[in-house]
Coordinates of N, CA and C in Angstrom, one line a residue:
M1 N -1.3 -1.7 9.9 CA -1.8 -2.5 8.8 C -0.8 -3.7 8.7
G2 N -1.4 -4.9 8.6 CA -0.5 -6.0 8.5 C -1.3 -7.2 7.8
F3 N -0.6 -8.2 7.5 CA -1.2 -9.3 6.8 C -1.0 -10.6 7.7
A4 N -2.1 -11.4 7.7 CA -1.9 -12.7 8.4 C -2.1 -13.7 7.2
M5 N -1.2 -14.6 7.1 CA -1.3 -15.6 6.0 C -1.6 -17.0 6.6
V6 N -2.6 -17.6 5.9 CA -3.1 -18.9 6.3 C -2.6 -19.9 5.3
L7 N -1.8 -20.8 5.6 CA -1.1 -21.6 4.6 C -1.7 -23.0 4.3
P8 N -2.6 -23.6 5.1 CA -3.0 -24.9 4.8 C -3.7 -25.2 3.4
C9 N -4.0 -24.1 2.7 CA -4.7 -24.3 1.4 C -3.7 -24.5 0.3
N10 N -4.2 -24.8 -0.9 CA -3.4 -24.8 -2.1 C -3.3 -23.3 -2.5
G11 N -2.2 -22.7 -2.2 CA -2.1 -21.3 -2.4 C -2.1 -20.6 -1.0
V12 N -2.3 -19.3 -1.0 CA -2.2 -18.6 0.2 C -3.4 -17.7 0.3
L13 N -4.1 -17.7 1.5 CA -5.2 -16.8 1.7 C -4.6 -15.7 2.6
V14 N -4.8 -14.5 2.2 CA -4.3 -13.3 2.9 C -5.4 -12.6 3.5
K15 N -5.3 -12.4 4.8 CA -6.3 -11.6 5.6 C -5.7 -10.3 6.0
L16 N -6.3 -9.2 5.7 CA -5.8 -7.9 6.1 C -6.3 -7.5 7.5
H17 N -5.3 -7.2 8.3 CA -5.7 -6.7 9.7 C -5.2 -5.2 9.7
D18 N -6.2 -4.3 9.9 CA -5.9 -2.9 9.9 C -5.8 -2.4 11.3
F19 N -4.6 -2.2 11.8 CA -4.5 -1.8 13.2 C -4.0 -0.3 13.3
D20 N -4.4 0.5 12.3 CA -3.9 1.9 12.3 C -4.1 2.6 13.6
L21 N -5.2 2.5 14.2 CA -5.4 3.3 15.4 C -5.3 2.5 16.7
S22 N -4.8 1.3 16.6 CA -4.7 0.4 17.8 C -3.4 0.7 18.6
K23 N -3.5 0.4 19.9 CA -2.3 0.5 20.8 C -2.6 -0.3 22.0
E24 N -1.6 -0.5 22.8 CA -1.7 -1.3 24.0 C -2.4 -0.4 25.0
H25 N -3.3 -1.0 25.8 CA -4.0 -0.2 26.9 C -2.9 0.4 27.8
G26 N -3.1 1.6 28.1 CA -2.2 2.3 29.0 C -1.0 2.8 28.4
S27 N -0.7 2.6 27.1 CA 0.5 3.1 26.5 C 0.2 4.5 25.9
A28 N 1.1 5.4 26.0 CA 0.9 6.7 25.4 C 1.7 6.7 24.0
S29 N 1.1 7.4 23.1 CA 1.7 7.5 21.8 C 2.6 8.7 21.7
V30 N 3.8 8.5 21.3 CA 4.7 9.6 21.1 C 5.0 9.9 19.6
A31 N 4.3 9.1 18.8 CA 4.5 9.3 17.3 C 3.9 10.6 16.9
P32 N 4.6 11.3 15.9 CA 4.1 12.6 15.4 C 3.0 12.4 14.4
H33 N 2.6 11.2 14.2 CA 1.5 10.8 13.2 C 0.6 9.9 13.9
W34 N -0.6 9.8 13.3 CA -1.6 9.0 14.1 C -2.0 7.7 13.4
T35 N -1.5 7.4 12.2 CA -1.8 6.1 11.6 C -0.6 5.4 11.0
G36 N -0.6 4.2 11.0 CA 0.3 3.4 10.2 C 1.7 3.3 10.6
T37 N 2.4 2.4 10.0 CA 3.8 2.3 10.1 C 4.4 3.1 8.9
L38 N 5.4 3.9 9.2 CA 5.9 4.9 8.2 C 6.1 4.4 6.8
P39 N 6.7 3.2 6.6 CA 6.9 2.8 5.2 C 5.6 2.6 4.4
F40 N 4.5 2.3 5.1 CA 3.3 2.0 4.5 C 2.3 3.1 4.5
M41 N 2.6 4.2 5.2 CA 1.6 5.3 5.3 C 1.5 6.0 3.9
S42 N 0.3 6.6 3.7 CA 0.0 7.4 2.6 C 1.0 8.6 2.5
I43 N 1.4 8.9 1.3 CA 2.3 10.1 1.1 C 1.7 11.3 1.7
E44 N 0.4 11.5 1.5 CA -0.2 12.7 2.1 C -0.1 12.8 3.6
L45 N -0.3 11.7 4.3 CA -0.1 11.8 5.7 C 1.3 12.0 6.2
L46 N 2.3 11.6 5.4 CA 3.7 11.8 5.7 C 4.0 13.3 5.4
I47 N 3.6 13.8 4.3 CA 4.0 15.2 4.0 C 3.1 16.2 4.7
H48 N 1.9 15.9 5.0 CA 0.9 16.8 5.7 C 0.3 16.1 6.9
P49 N 1.1 15.9 8.0 CA 0.5 15.2 9.1 C -0.7 16.0 9.7
G50 N -1.6 15.2 10.2 CA -2.8 15.8 10.8 C -4.0 16.1 9.9
M51 N -3.8 15.6 8.6 CA -5.0 15.8 7.7 C -6.1 15.0 8.1
E52 N -7.3 15.4 7.7 CA -8.5 14.6 8.0 C -8.4 13.3 7.3
H53 N -8.7 12.2 7.9 CA -8.5 10.9 7.4 C -9.5 10.6 6.2
K54 N -9.0 10.0 5.2 CA -9.8 9.6 4.0 C -9.6 8.2 3.7
V55 N -10.6 7.5 3.1 CA -10.5 6.1 2.8 C -9.3 5.8 1.9
G56 N -9.0 6.8 1.0 CA -7.9 6.6 0.1 C -6.5 6.4 0.8
F57 N -6.4 7.0 2.0 CA -5.1 6.8 2.7 C -4.9 5.4 3.0
D58 N -6.0 4.7 3.4 CA -5.9 3.2 3.7 C -5.6 2.4 2.4
V59 N -6.3 2.8 1.3 CA -6.0 2.1 0.0 C -4.6 2.3 -0.4
E60 N -4.0 3.5 -0.2 CA -2.6 3.8 -0.6 C -1.7 3.0 0.3
A61 N -2.0 2.9 1.6 CA -1.2 2.1 2.5 C -1.2 0.6 2.1
L62 N -2.3 0.1 1.7 CA -2.4 -1.3 1.2 C -1.5 -1.4 -0.1
I63 N -1.5 -0.5 -1.0 CA -0.6 -0.5 -2.1 C 0.8 -0.5 -1.7
W64 N 1.2 0.4 -0.8 CA 2.6 0.4 -0.3 C 3.0 -0.9 0.3
T65 N 2.1 -1.5 1.0 CA 2.4 -2.8 1.7 C 2.6 -3.9 0.6
L66 N 1.8 -3.9 -0.4 CA 2.0 -4.8 -1.5 C 3.3 -4.6 -2.2
L67 N 3.6 -3.3 -2.5 CA 4.9 -3.0 -3.2 C 6.1 -3.4 -2.3
W68 N 6.0 -3.3 -1.0 CA 7.0 -3.7 -0.1 C 7.2 -5.3 -0.2
I69 N 6.1 -6.0 -0.1 CA 6.2 -7.5 -0.1 C 6.8 -8.0 -1.4
V70 N 6.4 -7.5 -2.6 CA 6.9 -8.0 -3.8 C 8.3 -7.6 -4.2
R71 N 8.8 -6.6 -3.5 CA 10.2 -6.1 -3.7 C 11.2 -6.7 -2.7
V72 N 10.7 -7.1 -1.5 CA 11.6 -7.4 -0.4 C 11.5 -8.9 0.0
Y73 N 10.4 -9.5 -0.1 CA 10.2 -10.9 0.4 C 10.5 -12.0 -0.6
T74 N 11.2 -13.0 -0.2 CA 11.4 -14.2 -1.0 C 11.0 -15.4 -0.1
D75 N 10.1 -16.2 -0.5 CA 9.6 -17.4 0.2 C 9.2 -16.9 1.6
G76 N 8.5 -15.8 1.7 CA 8.0 -15.4 3.0 C 9.0 -14.7 3.9
Q77 N 10.2 -14.5 3.5 CA 11.3 -14.0 4.4 C 11.9 -12.7 3.8
N78 N 12.1 -11.7 4.6 CA 12.9 -10.6 4.3 C 14.3 -10.9 4.4
T79 N 15.0 -11.0 3.3 CA 16.4 -11.5 3.3 C 17.5 -10.4 3.3
F80 N 17.0 -9.1 3.4 CA 18.0 -8.0 3.3 C 18.4 -7.5 4.6
K81 N 19.7 -7.2 4.8 CA 20.2 -6.5 5.9 C 19.9 -5.0 5.7
V82 N 19.8 -4.2 6.7 CA 19.3 -2.8 6.6 C 20.2 -2.1 5.6
K83 N 21.5 -2.2 5.7 CA 22.4 -1.5 4.8 C 22.2 -1.8 3.3
D84 N 21.7 -3.0 3.0 CA 21.5 -3.4 1.6 C 20.0 -3.4 1.2
H85 N 19.1 -3.0 2.1 CA 17.7 -3.1 1.9 C 17.3 -2.2 0.7
P86 N 16.6 -2.7 -0.3 CA 16.2 -1.9 -1.5 C 15.3 -0.7 -1.2
L87 N 14.6 -0.8 -0.1 CA 13.6 0.3 0.2 C 14.0 1.0 1.6
K88 N 15.3 1.0 1.9 CA 15.7 1.5 3.2 C 15.3 3.0 3.3
N89 N 15.2 3.7 2.2 CA 14.9 5.1 2.3 C 13.4 5.3 2.7
W90 N 12.6 4.3 2.7 CA 11.2 4.4 3.2 C 11.2 4.4 4.7
F91 N 12.2 4.0 5.4 CA 12.2 3.9 6.9 C 13.4 4.5 7.6
S92 N 14.4 4.9 6.8 CA 15.7 5.3 7.5 C 15.8 6.7 7.9
N93 N 14.7 7.5 7.7 CA 14.7 8.9 8.0 C 13.7 9.2 9.1
V94 N 13.9 10.2 9.9 CA 12.9 10.5 10.9 C 12.0 11.6 10.5
D95 N 12.4 12.3 9.4 CA 11.6 13.4 8.8 C 10.5 12.8 7.9
L96 N 9.2 13.0 8.4 CA 8.1 12.4 7.7 C 8.0 12.9 6.2
A97 N 8.2 14.2 6.0 CA 8.1 14.7 4.7 C 9.2 14.1 3.7
V98 N 10.4 13.9 4.3 CA 11.4 13.3 3.5 C 11.0 11.9 3.0
I99 N 10.4 11.1 4.0 CA 10.0 9.8 3.6 C 8.9 9.9 2.5
G100 N 7.9 10.8 2.7 CA 6.9 11.0 1.7 C 7.4 11.3 0.4
N101 N 8.3 12.2 0.3 CA 8.9 12.6 -1.0 C 9.7 11.5 -1.6
T102 N 10.4 10.7 -0.8 CA 11.1 9.5 -1.2 C 10.2 8.5 -1.9
K103 N 9.1 8.3 -1.2 CA 8.1 7.4 -1.8 C 7.5 7.9 -3.1
H104 N 7.2 9.2 -3.1 CA 6.7 9.8 -4.4 C 7.7 9.6 -5.5
H105 N 9.0 9.8 -5.2 CA 10.0 9.6 -6.2 C 10.0 8.1 -6.7
Y106 N 9.8 7.2 -5.7 CA 9.8 5.8 -6.1 C 8.7 5.5 -7.1
L107 N 7.6 6.2 -7.1 CA 6.5 6.0 -8.0 C 6.9 6.4 -9.4
R108 N 7.9 7.3 -9.5 CA 8.3 7.8 -10.8 C 9.4 6.9 -11.4
G109 N 9.8 5.9 -10.7 CA 10.8 5.0 -11.2 C 10.4 4.1 -12.4
V110 N 11.4 3.7 -13.1 CA 11.2 2.9 -14.2 C 11.8 1.5 -14.0
E111 N 12.7 1.4 -13.0 CA 13.3 0.1 -12.8 C 12.3 -0.9 -12.1
G112 N 12.6 -2.1 -12.0 CA 11.7 -3.1 -11.5 C 11.1 -2.8 -10.1
F113 N 9.9 -3.3 -10.0 CA 9.2 -3.1 -8.7 C 9.1 -4.4 -7.9
T114 N 9.5 -5.5 -8.6 CA 9.5 -6.8 -7.9 C 10.8 -7.4 -7.9
N115 N 11.0 -8.4 -7.0 CA 12.2 -9.2 -7.0 C 12.0 -10.5 -7.8
P116 N 13.0 -11.3 -8.1 CA 12.8 -12.5 -8.9 C 11.6 -13.4 -8.5
S117 N 11.3 -13.5 -7.2 CA 10.3 -14.4 -6.7 C 8.9 -13.9 -7.2
Y118 N 8.7 -12.6 -7.5 CA 7.5 -12.1 -7.9 C 7.5 -11.5 -9.3
S119 N 8.5 -11.9 -10.1 CA 8.7 -11.2 -11.4 C 7.5 -11.4 -12.3
S120 N 6.7 -12.4 -12.1 CA 5.5 -12.6 -13.0 C 4.5 -11.5 -12.7
L121 N 4.6 -10.8 -11.6 CA 3.7 -9.7 -11.3 C 4.2 -8.3 -11.7
E122 N 5.4 -8.3 -12.3 CA 6.0 -7.0 -12.7 C 5.1 -6.1 -13.5
G123 N 4.5 -6.6 -14.5 CA 3.7 -5.8 -15.4 C 2.5 -5.2 -14.7
E124 N 1.8 -6.0 -13.8 CA 0.7 -5.5 -13.1 C 1.1 -4.4 -12.1
L125 N 2.3 -4.7 -11.4 CA 2.7 -3.7 -10.4 C 3.2 -2.4 -11.1
R126 N 3.8 -2.5 -12.2 CA 4.2 -1.3 -12.9 C 3.0 -0.5 -13.3
A127 N 1.9 -1.2 -13.7 CA 0.7 -0.5 -14.1 C 0.0 0.2 -12.9
L128 N 0.0 -0.5 -11.7 CA -0.5 0.0 -10.5 C 0.2 1.3 -10.1
V129 N 1.5 1.2 -10.1 CA 2.4 2.3 -9.7 C 2.1 3.5 -10.6
R130 N 2.0 3.2 -11.9 CA 1.8 4.3 -12.8 C 0.4 5.0 -12.6
K131 N -0.6 4.1 -12.3 CA -2.0 4.6 -12.0 C -1.9 5.6 -10.8
L132 N -1.3 5.1 -9.7 CA -1.2 5.9 -8.5 C -0.4 7.2 -8.7
Y133 N 0.7 7.1 -9.5 CA 1.5 8.3 -9.8 C 0.7 9.3 -10.6
K134 N -0.1 8.9 -11.6 CA -0.9 9.8 -12.4 C -2.0 10.4 -11.6
M135 N -2.6 9.7 -10.7 CA -3.6 10.3 -9.8 C -3.0 11.3 -8.9
R136 N -1.9 11.1 -8.3 CA -1.2 12.0 -7.4 C -0.8 13.3 -8.2
E137 N -0.3 13.1 -9.4 CA 0.2 14.2 -10.2 C -1.0 15.1 -10.6
A138 N -2.1 14.5 -10.9 CA -3.3 15.3 -11.2 C -3.7 16.1 -10.0
Q139 N -3.6 15.5 -8.8 CA -3.9 16.3 -7.6 C -2.9 17.4 -7.4
Q140 N -1.6 17.2 -7.7 CA -0.6 18.2 -7.6 C -0.9 19.4 -8.6
D141 N -1.3 19.0 -9.8 CA -1.6 20.1 -10.8 C -2.8 20.9 -10.3
T142 N -3.8 20.3 -9.7 CA -5.0 21.0 -9.2 C -4.6 21.9 -8.0
R143 N -3.7 21.4 -7.2 CA -3.2 22.2 -6.0 C -2.5 23.5 -6.6
F144 N -1.7 23.3 -7.6 CA -0.9 24.4 -8.1 C -1.9 25.4 -8.7
E145 N -2.8 24.9 -9.6 CA -3.7 25.8 -10.3 C -4.6 26.6 -9.3
T146 N -5.0 26.0 -8.2 CA -5.9 26.7 -7.3 C -5.2 27.3 -6.1
N147 N -3.9 27.2 -6.0 CA -3.1 27.7 -4.9 C -3.6 27.2 -3.6
Q148 N -3.9 25.8 -3.6 CA -4.3 25.2 -2.3 C -3.4 24.0 -2.1
P149 N -2.2 24.2 -1.4 CA -1.2 23.2 -1.3 C -1.6 21.9 -0.5
K150 N -2.7 22.0 0.2 CA -3.1 20.8 1.0 C -4.4 20.2 0.5
L151 N -4.9 20.6 -0.7 CA -6.1 20.2 -1.2 C -6.1 18.6 -1.4
I152 N -7.1 18.0 -1.0 CA -7.2 16.5 -1.2 C -8.4 16.3 -2.1
L153 N -8.1 15.7 -3.3 CA -9.2 15.5 -4.2 C -9.9 14.2 -4.0
E154 N -11.2 14.2 -4.1 CA -12.0 13.0 -3.9 C -11.7 11.9 -4.9
D155 N -11.4 12.4 -6.1 CA -11.1 11.4 -7.1 C -9.7 10.7 -7.0
V156 N -9.0 11.2 -6.0 CA -7.7 10.5 -5.6 C -7.8 9.8 -4.3
Y157 N -8.3 10.5 -3.2 CA -8.3 9.9 -1.9 C -9.7 9.6 -1.3
G158 N -10.7 10.0 -2.1 CA -12.1 9.7 -1.6 C -12.6 8.5 -2.3
L159 N -14.0 8.3 -2.2 CA -14.6 7.1 -2.8 C -14.3 7.0 -4.3
E160 N -14.3 8.2 -5.0 CA -14.0 8.1 -6.4 C -12.6 7.5 -6.7
G161 N -11.6 7.9 -5.9 CA -10.3 7.3 -6.0 C -10.3 5.8 -5.8
L162 N -11.0 5.4 -4.8 CA -11.1 3.9 -4.5 C -11.7 3.2 -5.7
I163 N -12.8 3.8 -6.3 CA -13.4 3.2 -7.5 C -12.4 3.1 -8.6
R164 N -11.6 4.1 -8.8 CA -10.6 4.1 -9.9 C -9.6 3.0 -9.7
I165 N -9.2 2.8 -8.5 CA -8.2 1.7 -8.2 C -9.0 0.3 -8.4
E166 N -10.2 0.2 -8.0 CA -11.0 -1.0 -8.2 C -11.1 -1.3 -9.7
D167 N -11.4 -0.2 -10.5 CA -11.6 -0.4 -11.9 C -10.3 -0.9 -12.5
W168 N -9.1 -0.3 -12.1 CA -7.8 -0.8 -12.5 C -7.7 -2.3 -12.2
M169 N -8.0 -2.7 -11.0 CA -7.9 -4.1 -10.6 C -8.7 -5.0 -11.5
R170 N -9.9 -4.6 -11.8 CA -10.8 -5.4 -12.6 C -10.3 -5.6 -14.0
T171 N -9.7 -4.5 -14.6 CA -9.2 -4.7 -15.9 C -7.9 -5.4 -16.0
T172 N -7.1 -5.3 -14.9 CA -5.8 -5.9 -14.9 C -5.9 -7.4 -14.6
S173 N -6.7 -7.7 -13.6 CA -6.9 -9.1 -13.2 C -8.4 -9.4 -13.0
P174 N -9.1 -9.8 -14.1 CA -10.5 -10.0 -14.0 C -10.9 -11.0 -12.9
R175 N -11.9 -10.7 -12.2 CA -12.5 -11.5 -11.2 C -11.6 -11.5 -9.9
W176 N -10.8 -10.5 -9.7 CA -10.0 -10.4 -8.5 C -10.9 -10.3 -7.2
D177 N -12.1 -9.7 -7.4 CA -13.0 -9.5 -6.3 C -14.0 -10.6 -6.0
V178 N -13.9 -11.7 -6.7 CA -14.8 -12.8 -6.5 C -14.1 -13.8 -5.6
P179 N -14.7 -14.1 -4.5 CA -14.0 -15.1 -3.6 C -14.0 -16.5 -4.2
R180 N -12.9 -17.2 -4.0 CA -12.7 -18.5 -4.6 C -12.2 -19.4 -3.4
N181 N -12.8 -20.6 -3.4 CA -12.3 -21.6 -2.5 C -11.3 -22.5 -3.1
T182 N -10.0 -22.4 -2.7 CA -9.0 -23.2 -3.2 C -8.5 -24.3 -2.2
C183 N -9.2 -24.4 -1.1 CA -8.8 -25.3 -0.1 C -9.2 -26.7 -0.4
P184 N -8.3 -27.7 -0.4 CA -8.7 -29.1 -0.7 C -9.5 -29.7 0.5
E185 N -9.5 -29.1 1.6 CA -10.2 -29.6 2.8 C -11.5 -28.9 2.9
P186 N -12.6 -29.6 3.3 CA -13.9 -28.9 3.5 C -14.0 -28.2 4.8
C187 N -13.0 -27.6 5.3 CA -13.0 -27.0 6.7 C -13.9 -25.8 6.8
G188 N -13.8 -24.9 5.8 CA -14.7 -23.7 5.8 C -14.3 -22.7 6.9
R189 N -13.2 -22.9 7.6 CA -12.9 -22.0 8.7 C -12.1 -20.8 8.2
H190 N -11.3 -21.0 7.2 CA -10.4 -19.9 6.7 C -10.5 -19.6 5.2
C191 N -11.3 -20.4 4.5 CA -11.3 -20.2 3.1 C -12.7 -19.5 2.7
S192 N -12.6 -18.6 1.7 CA -13.8 -18.0 1.2 C -14.6 -19.0 0.5
R193 N -15.9 -18.8 0.4 CA -16.7 -19.7 -0.3 C -17.1 -19.2 -1.7
N194 N -17.4 -20.1 -2.7 CA -17.8 -19.6 -4.0 C -19.1 -19.0 -3.9

Protein backbone atom coordinates (compact mmCIF):
# COMPACT_ATOMS: atom_id res chain seq x y z
CA MET A 1 0.00 0.00 0.00
CA GLY A 2 1.38 3.39 -0.84
CA PHE A 3 0.42 6.93 -1.65
CA ALA A 4 1.13 8.96 -4.76
CA MET A 5 0.88 12.70 -4.21
CA VAL A 6 0.00 15.08 -7.02
CA LEU A 7 1.16 18.57 -6.09
CA PRO A 8 0.13 21.02 -8.87
CA CYS A 9 -3.13 21.86 -7.07
CA ASN A 10 -3.80 24.20 -4.18
CA GLY A 11 -3.42 21.53 -1.56
CA VAL A 12 -2.52 17.92 -2.15
CA LEU A 13 -4.50 15.22 -3.88
CA VAL A 14 -3.62 11.81 -2.49
CA LYS A 15 -4.17 8.68 -4.54
CA LEU A 16 -4.01 5.34 -2.78
CA HIS A 17 -2.20 2.57 -4.63
CA ASP A 18 -2.83 -0.82 -3.03
CA PHE A 19 -0.06 -3.22 -4.06
CA ASP A 20 -0.62 -5.80 -1.32
CA LEU A 21 -0.47 -8.77 -3.63
CA SER A 22 1.82 -7.39 -6.32
CA LYS A 23 5.34 -8.56 -7.08
CA GLU A 24 7.80 -8.47 -9.92
CA HIS A 25 7.27 -11.12 -12.57
CA GLY A 26 9.49 -14.10 -11.93
CA SER A 27 10.32 -13.14 -8.34
CA ALA A 28 9.60 -15.58 -5.56
CA SER A 29 8.23 -14.34 -2.28
CA VAL A 30 10.14 -15.38 0.81
CA ALA A 31 8.01 -13.33 3.20
CA PRO A 32 6.18 -15.26 5.92
CA HIS A 33 3.13 -13.08 5.28
CA TRP A 34 1.17 -12.43 2.12
CA THR A 35 0.18 -8.78 2.29
CA GLY A 36 1.61 -5.41 2.99
CA THR A 37 4.67 -3.84 4.45
CA LEU A 38 5.05 -4.83 8.10
CA PRO A 39 4.62 -1.39 9.72
CA PHE A 40 1.29 -0.95 7.93
CA MET A 41 -0.15 -4.45 8.15
CA SER A 42 -3.24 -5.20 10.20
CA ILE A 43 -2.47 -6.35 13.73
CA GLU A 44 -4.49 -9.50 13.04
CA LEU A 45 -2.33 -10.49 10.07
CA LEU A 46 0.81 -9.90 12.11
CA ILE A 47 -0.33 -11.92 15.11
CA HIS A 48 -2.18 -14.63 13.14
CA PRO A 49 -0.51 -14.98 9.71
CA GLY A 50 -2.51 -16.88 7.13
CA MET A 51 -5.95 -15.63 8.18
CA GLU A 52 -8.60 -15.33 5.53
CA HIS A 53 -8.37 -11.81 4.11
CA LYS A 54 -11.01 -9.29 5.22
CA VAL A 55 -11.72 -5.79 3.92
CA GLY A 56 -11.04 -4.47 7.41
CA PHE A 57 -7.39 -5.53 7.14
CA ASP A 58 -6.99 -3.04 4.28
CA VAL A 59 -8.84 -0.33 6.23
CA GLU A 60 -6.58 -0.91 9.21
CA ALA A 61 -3.50 -0.78 6.94
CA LEU A 62 -4.68 2.60 5.66
CA ILE A 63 -5.09 3.82 9.25
CA TRP A 64 -1.55 2.66 10.12
CA THR A 65 -0.21 4.42 7.03
CA LEU A 66 -1.95 7.64 8.06
CA LEU A 67 -0.64 7.33 11.62
CA TRP A 68 2.88 6.82 10.25
CA ILE A 69 2.70 9.87 7.99
CA VAL A 70 1.45 12.29 10.66
CA ARG A 71 4.00 11.07 13.20
CA VAL A 72 7.09 10.81 10.98
CA TYR A 73 6.89 13.18 8.00
CA THR A 74 7.67 16.89 7.96
CA ASP A 75 7.26 18.72 4.65
CA GLY A 76 7.04 15.39 2.84
CA GLN A 77 10.31 14.07 4.29
CA ASN A 78 11.08 11.42 6.88
CA THR A 79 13.72 13.25 8.90
CA PHE A 80 14.46 10.52 11.46
CA LYS A 81 17.50 8.26 11.56
CA VAL A 82 16.61 4.66 12.40
CA LYS A 83 17.99 4.84 15.95
CA ASP A 84 15.86 7.94 16.71
CA HIS A 85 12.78 6.90 14.75
CA PRO A 86 9.63 7.32 16.91
CA LEU A 87 8.02 4.22 15.39
CA LYS A 88 11.11 2.02 15.03
CA ASN A 89 9.42 -0.76 17.00
CA TRP A 90 6.97 -1.15 14.12
CA PHE A 91 9.74 -2.39 11.82
CA SER A 92 12.81 -3.29 13.91
CA ASN A 93 11.77 -6.84 14.82
CA VAL A 94 11.48 -9.90 12.60
CA ASP A 95 8.87 -11.58 14.80
CA LEU A 96 5.47 -10.67 13.32
CA ALA A 97 3.58 -11.22 16.58
CA VAL A 98 5.95 -8.86 18.43
CA ILE A 99 5.32 -6.16 15.82
CA GLY A 100 1.55 -6.75 16.11
CA ASN A 101 1.62 -6.52 19.89
CA THR A 102 3.80 -3.40 19.71
CA LYS A 103 1.26 -1.74 17.43
CA HIS A 104 -1.62 -2.79 19.68
CA HIS A 105 0.24 -1.20 22.60
CA TYR A 106 0.64 1.99 20.51
CA LEU A 107 -3.16 2.22 20.28
CA ARG A 108 -3.32 2.35 24.08
CA GLY A 109 -0.98 5.33 24.22
CA VAL A 110 -2.00 8.71 25.48
CA GLU A 111 0.95 10.70 24.18
CA GLY A 112 0.76 12.58 20.91
CA PHE A 113 0.10 10.79 17.65
CA THR A 114 1.28 13.66 15.43
CA ASN A 115 4.44 15.68 15.03
CA PRO A 116 4.37 19.52 15.07
CA SER A 117 3.68 19.66 11.31
CA TYR A 118 0.39 17.83 11.79
CA SER A 119 -0.51 19.03 15.28
CA SER A 120 -3.81 20.48 14.02
CA LEU A 121 -4.93 16.87 13.37
CA GLU A 122 -4.05 15.58 16.84
CA GLY A 123 -7.64 15.54 18.12
CA GLU A 124 -8.96 13.66 15.10
CA LEU A 125 -6.10 11.15 15.19
CA ARG A 126 -6.56 10.53 18.90
CA ALA A 127 -10.26 9.86 18.28
CA LEU A 128 -9.47 7.49 15.39
CA VAL A 129 -6.91 5.58 17.46
CA ARG A 130 -9.38 5.30 20.32
CA LYS A 131 -12.10 4.02 17.95
CA LEU A 132 -9.81 1.33 16.52
CA TYR A 133 -8.61 0.36 19.99
CA LYS A 134 -12.14 -0.03 21.35
CA MET A 135 -13.19 -2.11 18.33
CA ARG A 136 -10.19 -4.41 18.81
CA GLU A 137 -10.79 -4.70 22.56
CA ALA A 138 -14.43 -5.69 21.97
CA GLN A 139 -13.17 -8.40 19.63
CA GLN A 140 -10.66 -9.57 22.26
CA ASP A 141 -13.45 -9.75 24.86
CA THR A 142 -15.59 -11.87 22.53
CA ARG A 143 -12.63 -14.15 21.81
CA PHE A 144 -12.10 -14.65 25.53
CA GLU A 145 -15.79 -15.25 26.28
CA THR A 146 -16.19 -17.78 23.44
CA ASN A 147 -12.73 -19.36 23.81
CA GLN A 148 -12.01 -18.67 20.11
CA PRO A 149 -8.59 -16.98 20.04
CA LYS A 150 -8.63 -16.36 16.27
CA LEU A 151 -12.23 -15.19 15.95
CA ILE A 152 -12.60 -12.28 13.51
CA LEU A 153 -15.72 -10.19 14.13
CA GLU A 154 -17.52 -8.69 11.16
CA ASP A 155 -18.21 -5.53 13.14
CA VAL A 156 -14.44 -5.03 13.41
CA TYR A 157 -12.93 -6.41 10.20
CA GLY A 158 -15.91 -6.98 7.92
CA LEU A 159 -18.27 -4.58 6.19
CA GLU A 160 -19.79 -3.55 9.54
CA GLY A 161 -16.36 -2.46 10.78
CA LEU A 162 -15.77 -0.45 7.61
CA ILE A 163 -19.11 1.29 8.12
CA ARG A 164 -18.18 2.09 11.74
CA ILE A 165 -14.95 3.76 10.57
CA GLU A 166 -16.86 5.64 7.83
CA ASP A 167 -19.39 6.84 10.42
CA TRP A 168 -16.52 8.05 12.60
CA MET A 169 -15.07 9.95 9.63
CA ARG A 170 -18.40 11.58 8.79
CA THR A 171 -18.92 12.82 12.34
CA THR A 172 -15.30 13.92 12.77
CA SER A 173 -14.88 15.68 9.45
CA PRO A 174 -18.22 16.24 7.69
CA ARG A 175 -18.15 15.83 3.93
CA TRP A 176 -14.82 13.95 3.91
CA ASP A 177 -16.26 11.63 1.29
CA VAL A 178 -17.44 14.34 -1.12
CA PRO A 179 -14.93 14.97 -3.94
CA ARG A 180 -13.79 18.57 -4.19
CA ASN A 181 -11.98 20.27 -7.03
CA THR A 182 -9.30 22.52 -5.54
CA CYS A 183 -7.17 22.80 -8.65
CA PRO A 184 -6.90 26.35 -10.05
CA GLU A 185 -6.23 24.88 -13.50
CA PRO A 186 -9.06 23.37 -15.55
CA CYS A 187 -6.92 20.34 -16.42
CA GLY A 188 -9.28 17.67 -15.07
CA ARG A 189 -6.52 15.05 -15.26
CA HIS A 190 -5.80 14.59 -11.59
CA CYS A 191 -8.44 16.48 -9.65
CA SER A 192 -11.78 15.13 -8.58
CA ARG A 193 -14.82 16.93 -9.86
CA ASN A 194 -17.63 18.48 -7.81
